[in-house]
mmCIF file of C-alpha atoms and ligand atoms in Angstrom:
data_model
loop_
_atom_site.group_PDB
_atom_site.id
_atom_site.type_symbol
_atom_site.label_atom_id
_atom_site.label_comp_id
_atom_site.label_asym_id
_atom_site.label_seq_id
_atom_site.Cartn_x
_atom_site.Cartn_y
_atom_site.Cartn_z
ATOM 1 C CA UNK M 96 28.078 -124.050 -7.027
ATOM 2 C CA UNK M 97 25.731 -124.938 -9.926
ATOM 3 C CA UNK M 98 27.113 -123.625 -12.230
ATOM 4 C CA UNK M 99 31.107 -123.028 -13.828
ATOM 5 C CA UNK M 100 30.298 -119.067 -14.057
ATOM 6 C CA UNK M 101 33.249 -118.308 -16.768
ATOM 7 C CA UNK M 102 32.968 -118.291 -20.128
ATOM 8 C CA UNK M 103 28.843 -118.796 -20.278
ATOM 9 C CA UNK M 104 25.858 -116.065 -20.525
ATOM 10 C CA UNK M 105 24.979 -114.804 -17.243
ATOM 11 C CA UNK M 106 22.127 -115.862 -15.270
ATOM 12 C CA UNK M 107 20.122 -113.350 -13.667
ATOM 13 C CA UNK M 108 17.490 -113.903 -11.270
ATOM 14 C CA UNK M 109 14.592 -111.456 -10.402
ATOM 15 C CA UNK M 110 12.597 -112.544 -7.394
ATOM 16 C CA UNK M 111 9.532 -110.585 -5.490
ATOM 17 C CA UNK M 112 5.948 -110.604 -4.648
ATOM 18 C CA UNK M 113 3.160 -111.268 -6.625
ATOM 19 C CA UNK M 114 2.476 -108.115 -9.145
ATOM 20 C CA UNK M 115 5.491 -106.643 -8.068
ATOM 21 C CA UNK M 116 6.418 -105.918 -11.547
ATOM 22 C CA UNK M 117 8.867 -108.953 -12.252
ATOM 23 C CA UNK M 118 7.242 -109.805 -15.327
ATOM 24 C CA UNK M 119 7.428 -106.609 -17.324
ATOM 25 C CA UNK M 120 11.078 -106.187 -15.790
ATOM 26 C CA UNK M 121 12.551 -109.445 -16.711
ATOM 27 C CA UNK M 122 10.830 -109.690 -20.220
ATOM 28 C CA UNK M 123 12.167 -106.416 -20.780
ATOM 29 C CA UNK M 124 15.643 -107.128 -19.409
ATOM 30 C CA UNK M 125 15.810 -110.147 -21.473
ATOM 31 C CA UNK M 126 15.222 -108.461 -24.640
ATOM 32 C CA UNK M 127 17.517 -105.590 -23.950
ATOM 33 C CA UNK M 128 20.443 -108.316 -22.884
ATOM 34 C CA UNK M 129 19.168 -110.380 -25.708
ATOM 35 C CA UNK M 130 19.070 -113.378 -22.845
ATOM 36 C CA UNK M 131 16.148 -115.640 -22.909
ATOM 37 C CA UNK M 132 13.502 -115.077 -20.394
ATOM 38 C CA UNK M 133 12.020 -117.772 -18.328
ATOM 39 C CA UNK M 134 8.760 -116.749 -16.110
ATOM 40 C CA UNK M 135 9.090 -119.516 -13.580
ATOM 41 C CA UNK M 136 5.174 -118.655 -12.083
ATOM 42 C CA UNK M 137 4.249 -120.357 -15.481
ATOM 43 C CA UNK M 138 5.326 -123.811 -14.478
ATOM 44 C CA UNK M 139 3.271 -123.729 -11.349
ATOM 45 C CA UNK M 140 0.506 -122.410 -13.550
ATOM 46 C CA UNK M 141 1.031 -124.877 -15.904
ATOM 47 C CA UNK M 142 0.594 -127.822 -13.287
ATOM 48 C CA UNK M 143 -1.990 -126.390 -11.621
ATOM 49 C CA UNK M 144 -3.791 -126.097 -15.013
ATOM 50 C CA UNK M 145 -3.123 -129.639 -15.795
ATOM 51 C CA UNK M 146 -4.338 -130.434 -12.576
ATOM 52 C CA UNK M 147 -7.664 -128.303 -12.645
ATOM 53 C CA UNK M 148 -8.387 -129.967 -15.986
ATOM 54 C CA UNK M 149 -7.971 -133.369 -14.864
ATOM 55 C CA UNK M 150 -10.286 -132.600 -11.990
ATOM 56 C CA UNK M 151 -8.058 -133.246 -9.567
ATOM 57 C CA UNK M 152 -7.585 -131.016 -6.137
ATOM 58 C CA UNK M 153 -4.349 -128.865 -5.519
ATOM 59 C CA UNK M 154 -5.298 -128.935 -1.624
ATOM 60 C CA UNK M 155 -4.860 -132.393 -1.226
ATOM 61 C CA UNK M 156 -3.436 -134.148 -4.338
ATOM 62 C CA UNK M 157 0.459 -133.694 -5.284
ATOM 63 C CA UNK M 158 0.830 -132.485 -9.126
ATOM 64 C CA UNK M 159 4.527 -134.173 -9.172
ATOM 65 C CA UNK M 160 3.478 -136.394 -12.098
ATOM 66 C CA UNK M 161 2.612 -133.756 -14.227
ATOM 67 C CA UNK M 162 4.866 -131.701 -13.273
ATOM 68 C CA UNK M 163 7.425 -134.437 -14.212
ATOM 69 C CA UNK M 164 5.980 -134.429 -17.604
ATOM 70 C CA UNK M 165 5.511 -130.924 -18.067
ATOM 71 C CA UNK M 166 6.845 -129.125 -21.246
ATOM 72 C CA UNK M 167 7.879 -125.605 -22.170
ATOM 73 C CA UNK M 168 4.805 -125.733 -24.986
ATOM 74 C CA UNK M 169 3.089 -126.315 -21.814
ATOM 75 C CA UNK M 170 3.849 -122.557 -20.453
ATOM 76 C CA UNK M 171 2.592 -121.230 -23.868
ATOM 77 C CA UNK M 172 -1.246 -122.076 -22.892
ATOM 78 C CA UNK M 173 -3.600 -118.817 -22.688
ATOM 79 C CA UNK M 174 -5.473 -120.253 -19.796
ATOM 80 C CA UNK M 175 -2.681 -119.517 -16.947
ATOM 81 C CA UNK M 176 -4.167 -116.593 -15.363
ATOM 82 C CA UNK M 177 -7.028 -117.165 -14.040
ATOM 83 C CA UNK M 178 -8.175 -116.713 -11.064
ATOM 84 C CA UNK M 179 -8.862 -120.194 -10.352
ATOM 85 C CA UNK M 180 -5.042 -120.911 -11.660
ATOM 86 C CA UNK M 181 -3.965 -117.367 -9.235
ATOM 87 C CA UNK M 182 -4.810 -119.668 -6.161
ATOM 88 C CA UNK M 183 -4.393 -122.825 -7.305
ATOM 89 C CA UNK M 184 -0.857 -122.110 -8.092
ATOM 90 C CA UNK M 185 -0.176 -120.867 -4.901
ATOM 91 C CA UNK M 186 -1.201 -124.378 -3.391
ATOM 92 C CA UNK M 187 0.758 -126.702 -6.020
ATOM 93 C CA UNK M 188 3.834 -124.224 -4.982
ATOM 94 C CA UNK M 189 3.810 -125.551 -1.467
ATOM 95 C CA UNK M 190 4.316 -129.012 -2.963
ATOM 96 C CA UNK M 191 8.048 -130.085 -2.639
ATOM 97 C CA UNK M 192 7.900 -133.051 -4.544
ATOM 98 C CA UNK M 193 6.217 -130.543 -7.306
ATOM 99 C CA UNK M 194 8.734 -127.812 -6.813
ATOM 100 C CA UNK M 195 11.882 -130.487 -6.835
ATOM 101 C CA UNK M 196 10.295 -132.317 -9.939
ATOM 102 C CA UNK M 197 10.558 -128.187 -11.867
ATOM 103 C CA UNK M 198 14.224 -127.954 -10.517
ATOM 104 C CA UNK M 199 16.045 -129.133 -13.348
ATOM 105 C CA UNK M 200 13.788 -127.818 -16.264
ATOM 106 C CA UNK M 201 15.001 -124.019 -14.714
ATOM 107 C CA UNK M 202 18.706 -125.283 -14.293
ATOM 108 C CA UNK M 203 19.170 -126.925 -18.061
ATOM 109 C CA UNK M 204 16.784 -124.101 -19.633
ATOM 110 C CA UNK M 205 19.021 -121.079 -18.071
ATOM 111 C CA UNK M 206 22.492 -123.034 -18.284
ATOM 112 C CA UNK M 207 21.924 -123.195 -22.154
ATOM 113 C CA UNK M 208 22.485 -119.714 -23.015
ATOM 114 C CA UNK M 209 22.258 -117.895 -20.050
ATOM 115 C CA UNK M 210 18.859 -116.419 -19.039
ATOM 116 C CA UNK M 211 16.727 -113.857 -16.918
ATOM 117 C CA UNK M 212 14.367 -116.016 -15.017
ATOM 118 C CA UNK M 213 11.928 -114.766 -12.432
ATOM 119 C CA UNK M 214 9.802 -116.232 -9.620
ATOM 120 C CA UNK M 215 10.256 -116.626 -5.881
ATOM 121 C CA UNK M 216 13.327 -118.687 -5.549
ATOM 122 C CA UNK M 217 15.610 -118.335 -8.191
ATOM 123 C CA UNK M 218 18.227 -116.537 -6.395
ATOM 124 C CA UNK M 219 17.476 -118.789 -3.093
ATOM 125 C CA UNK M 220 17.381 -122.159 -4.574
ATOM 126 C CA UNK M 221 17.605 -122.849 -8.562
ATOM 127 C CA UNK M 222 20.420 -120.608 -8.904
ATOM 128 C CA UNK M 223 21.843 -119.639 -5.568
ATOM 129 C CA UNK M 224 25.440 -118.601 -7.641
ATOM 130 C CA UNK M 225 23.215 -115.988 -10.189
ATOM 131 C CA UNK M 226 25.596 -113.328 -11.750
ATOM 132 C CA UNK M 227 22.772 -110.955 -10.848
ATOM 133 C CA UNK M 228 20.188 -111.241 -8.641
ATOM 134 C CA UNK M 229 17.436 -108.385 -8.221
ATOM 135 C CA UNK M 230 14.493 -107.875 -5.735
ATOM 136 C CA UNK M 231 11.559 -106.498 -7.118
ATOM 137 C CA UNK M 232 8.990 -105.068 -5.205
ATOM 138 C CA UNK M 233 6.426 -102.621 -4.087
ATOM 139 C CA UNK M 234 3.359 -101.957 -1.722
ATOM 140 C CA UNK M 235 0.594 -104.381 -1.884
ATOM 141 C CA UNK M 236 -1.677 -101.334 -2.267
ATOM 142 C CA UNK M 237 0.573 -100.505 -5.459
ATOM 143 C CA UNK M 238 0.796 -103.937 -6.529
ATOM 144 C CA UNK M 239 -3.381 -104.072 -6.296
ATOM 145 C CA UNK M 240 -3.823 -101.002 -8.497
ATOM 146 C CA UNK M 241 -1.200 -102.883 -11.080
ATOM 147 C CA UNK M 242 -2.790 -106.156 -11.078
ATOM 148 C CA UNK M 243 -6.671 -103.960 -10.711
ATOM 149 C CA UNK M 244 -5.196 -102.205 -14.475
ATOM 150 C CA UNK M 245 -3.346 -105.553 -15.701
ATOM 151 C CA UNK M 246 -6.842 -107.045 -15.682
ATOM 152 C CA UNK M 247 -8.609 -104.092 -17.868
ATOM 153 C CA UNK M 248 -9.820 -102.255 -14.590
ATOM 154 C CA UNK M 249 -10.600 -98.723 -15.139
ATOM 155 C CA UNK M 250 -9.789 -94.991 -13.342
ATOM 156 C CA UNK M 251 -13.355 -94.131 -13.940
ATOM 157 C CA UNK M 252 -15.161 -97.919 -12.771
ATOM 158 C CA UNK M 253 -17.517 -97.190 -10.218
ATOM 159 C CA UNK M 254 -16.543 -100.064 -7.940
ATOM 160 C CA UNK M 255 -12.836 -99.237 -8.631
ATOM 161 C CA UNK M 256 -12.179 -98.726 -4.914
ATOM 162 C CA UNK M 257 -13.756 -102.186 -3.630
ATOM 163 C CA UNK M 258 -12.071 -104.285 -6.367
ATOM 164 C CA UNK M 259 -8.753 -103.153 -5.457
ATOM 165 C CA UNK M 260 -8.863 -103.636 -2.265
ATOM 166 C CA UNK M 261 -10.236 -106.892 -3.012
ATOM 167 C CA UNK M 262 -6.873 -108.141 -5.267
ATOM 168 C CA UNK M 263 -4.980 -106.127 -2.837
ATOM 169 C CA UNK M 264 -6.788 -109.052 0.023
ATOM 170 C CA UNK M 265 -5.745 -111.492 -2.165
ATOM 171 C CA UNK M 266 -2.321 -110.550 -2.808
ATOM 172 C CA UNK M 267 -1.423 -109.857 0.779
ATOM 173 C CA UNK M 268 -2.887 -113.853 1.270
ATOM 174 C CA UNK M 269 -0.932 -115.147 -1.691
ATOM 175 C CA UNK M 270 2.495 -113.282 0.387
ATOM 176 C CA UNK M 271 1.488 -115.172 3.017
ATOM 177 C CA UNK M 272 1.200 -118.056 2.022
ATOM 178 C CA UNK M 273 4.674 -117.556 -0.628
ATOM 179 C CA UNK M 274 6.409 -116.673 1.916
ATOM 180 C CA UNK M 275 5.643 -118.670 5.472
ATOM 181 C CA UNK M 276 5.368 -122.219 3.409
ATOM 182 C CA UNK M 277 8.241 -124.827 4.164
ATOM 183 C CA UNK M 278 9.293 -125.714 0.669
ATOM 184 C CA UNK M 279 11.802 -122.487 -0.733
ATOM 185 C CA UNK M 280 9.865 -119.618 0.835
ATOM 186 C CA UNK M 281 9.415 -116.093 -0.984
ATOM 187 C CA UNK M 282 12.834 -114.699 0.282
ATOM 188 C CA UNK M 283 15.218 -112.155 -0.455
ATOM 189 C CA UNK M 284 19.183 -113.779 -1.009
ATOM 190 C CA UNK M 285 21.196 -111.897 1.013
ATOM 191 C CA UNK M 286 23.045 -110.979 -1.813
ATOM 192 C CA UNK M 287 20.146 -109.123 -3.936
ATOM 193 C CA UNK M 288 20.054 -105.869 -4.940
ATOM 194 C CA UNK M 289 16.406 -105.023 -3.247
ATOM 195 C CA UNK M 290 14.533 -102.475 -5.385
ATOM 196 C CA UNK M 291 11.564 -100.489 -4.510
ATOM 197 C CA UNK M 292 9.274 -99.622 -7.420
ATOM 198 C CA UNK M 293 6.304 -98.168 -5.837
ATOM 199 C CA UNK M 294 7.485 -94.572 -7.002
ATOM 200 C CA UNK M 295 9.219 -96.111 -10.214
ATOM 201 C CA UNK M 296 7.758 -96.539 -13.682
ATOM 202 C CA UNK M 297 8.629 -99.592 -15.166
ATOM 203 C CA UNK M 298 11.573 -97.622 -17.653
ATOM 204 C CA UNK M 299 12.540 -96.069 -14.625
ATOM 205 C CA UNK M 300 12.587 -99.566 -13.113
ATOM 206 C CA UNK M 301 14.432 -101.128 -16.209
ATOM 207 C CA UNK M 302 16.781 -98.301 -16.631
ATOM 208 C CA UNK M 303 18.131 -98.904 -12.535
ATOM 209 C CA UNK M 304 18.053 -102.904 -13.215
ATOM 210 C CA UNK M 305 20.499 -102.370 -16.402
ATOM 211 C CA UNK M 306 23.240 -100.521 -14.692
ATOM 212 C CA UNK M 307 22.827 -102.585 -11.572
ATOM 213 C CA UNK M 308 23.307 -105.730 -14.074
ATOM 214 C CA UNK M 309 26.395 -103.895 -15.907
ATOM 215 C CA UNK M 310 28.391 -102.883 -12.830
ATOM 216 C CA UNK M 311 27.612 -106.597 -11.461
ATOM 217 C CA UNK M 312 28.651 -108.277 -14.442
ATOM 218 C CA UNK M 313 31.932 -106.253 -14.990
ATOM 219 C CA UNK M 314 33.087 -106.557 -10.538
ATOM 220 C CA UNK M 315 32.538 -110.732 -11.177
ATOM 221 C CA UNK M 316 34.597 -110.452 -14.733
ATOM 222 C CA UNK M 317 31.561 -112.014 -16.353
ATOM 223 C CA UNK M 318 32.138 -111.763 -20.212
ATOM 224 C CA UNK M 319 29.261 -110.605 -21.743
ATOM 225 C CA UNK M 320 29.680 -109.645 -25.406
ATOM 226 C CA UNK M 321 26.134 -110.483 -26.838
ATOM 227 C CA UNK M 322 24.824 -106.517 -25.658
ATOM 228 C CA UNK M 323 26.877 -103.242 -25.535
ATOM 229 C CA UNK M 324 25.771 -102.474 -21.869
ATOM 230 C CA UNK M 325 27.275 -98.983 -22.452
ATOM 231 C CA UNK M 326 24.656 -98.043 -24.752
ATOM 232 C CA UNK M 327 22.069 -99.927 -22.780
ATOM 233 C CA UNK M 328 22.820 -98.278 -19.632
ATOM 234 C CA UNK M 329 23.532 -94.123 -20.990
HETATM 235 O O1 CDP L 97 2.299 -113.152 -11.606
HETATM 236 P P1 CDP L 97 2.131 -113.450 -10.145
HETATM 237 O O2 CDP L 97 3.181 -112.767 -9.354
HETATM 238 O O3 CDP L 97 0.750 -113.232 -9.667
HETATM 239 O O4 CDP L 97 2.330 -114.987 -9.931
HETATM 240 P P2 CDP L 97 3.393 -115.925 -10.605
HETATM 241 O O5 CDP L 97 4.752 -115.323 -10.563
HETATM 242 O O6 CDP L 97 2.884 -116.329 -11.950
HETATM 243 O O7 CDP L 97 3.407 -117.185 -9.617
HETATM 244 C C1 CDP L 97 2.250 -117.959 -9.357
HETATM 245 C C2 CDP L 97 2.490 -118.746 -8.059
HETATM 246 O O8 CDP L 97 3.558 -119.666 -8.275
HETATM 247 C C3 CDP L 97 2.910 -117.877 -6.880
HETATM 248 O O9 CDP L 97 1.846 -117.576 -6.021
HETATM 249 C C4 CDP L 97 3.918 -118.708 -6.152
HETATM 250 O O10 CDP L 97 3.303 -119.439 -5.134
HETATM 251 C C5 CDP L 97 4.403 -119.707 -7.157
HETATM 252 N N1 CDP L 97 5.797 -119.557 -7.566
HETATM 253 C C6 CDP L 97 6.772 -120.160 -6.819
HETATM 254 O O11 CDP L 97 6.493 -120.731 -5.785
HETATM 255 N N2 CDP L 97 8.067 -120.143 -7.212
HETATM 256 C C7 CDP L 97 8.419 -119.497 -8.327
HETATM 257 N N3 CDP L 97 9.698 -119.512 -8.708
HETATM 258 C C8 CDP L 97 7.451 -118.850 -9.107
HETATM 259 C C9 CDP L 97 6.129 -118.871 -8.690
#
């Protein structure tokens, strides 16, 4: 266990794919809970960043140092989604010495006052006892079009076509490589609630999360007072 689960805020972990819609969920879960809401991609960003900055090479340098050092005012930089950051990320992820060094920044941030954290491993490895854990994915050709619109791509672009099935390339590489690498591979816990969202908008997609978080909370006794999750969930 990593945690004494009665009498603290639950901890809910939402794991999935790149562009799977994890983002939106969470922040949106978080609010509606009134939980804080750590995106856990940010602290691979972050490093690889730091590590882009300082000149130095994901692919055969180890960012535990700075990721040792590394801050939450660190996560606030506008700089973390590049594209340069989208793959160098991927590579400082691989890094276990990088990935153990981020361990207990997760654990002591969430452990506070409960939280909704996404990534790839929280309900694997930083929090393998989460009151909740959720699934979230979809296609990669849906995931594509998401990411295609996320970064101001347009119905009407001429080239629409060719650039999504150029992010969709990427994507299905970035899988890959999530989910084949040694250190805490992209995974789903056997004990997640796996949820499709190809055909889902994302308040159908928060709407299904809620009452799967309510009826979770209220079979593990979890005391939750801080949202009425009746009113969330009707
Ligand atoms: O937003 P997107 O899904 O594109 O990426 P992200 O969630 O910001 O994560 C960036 C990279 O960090 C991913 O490609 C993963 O390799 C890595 N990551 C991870 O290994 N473990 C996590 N808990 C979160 C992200």
């Amino acid at each position: 266990m990593t945690r004494p689960v009665t009498g603290s805020a639950p901890i809910i972990a939402v794991d999935g794919p790149a562009a799977a819609g994890k983002g939106t969920l969470s922040k949106r879960l978080a609010e509606a809970l009134r939980l804080p809401h750590l995106d856990t991609g940010l602290l691979y960003r972050a490093v690889a960043r730091l590590m882009i900055n300082a000149g130095l090479d994901p692919a055969s340098t180890s960012g535990e140092s700075i990721a040792r050092a590394l801050s939450l005012a660190d996560l606030k930089r506008t700089d973390l989604r590049t594209p340069d950051v989208d793959a160098a990320a991927s590579l400082v992820a691989r890094d276990n010495a990088v990935r153990q060094a981020l361990v207990d920044m997760q654990r002591i941030f969430a452990r506070k006052n409960g939280a909704v954290l996404d990534g790839r491993d929280i309900g694997t490895v930083i929090f393998p006892d989460a009151d909740v854990k959720l699934f979230i994915t979809a296609s990669p050709y849906a995931r594509a079009v998401r990411r295609y619109i996320q970064n101001g791509g347009t119905d009407d672009a001429p080239d629409r076509d060719q650039r999504i099935r150029t992010v969709e390339i990427a994507l299905i590489e970035r899988d890959h490589a999530d989910s084949t690498r040694a250190s805490a591979p992209l995974r789903m816990a056997d004990d997640a609630i796996r949820i499709e969202t190809d055909a889902l908008c994302a308040d159908e997609v928060l709407a299904h999360s809620l009452r799967i978080v309510r009826d979770r909370l209220k079979a593990k006794n979890v005391n939750f007072p801080s949202a009425n999750m009746q009113d969330l969930c009707s």
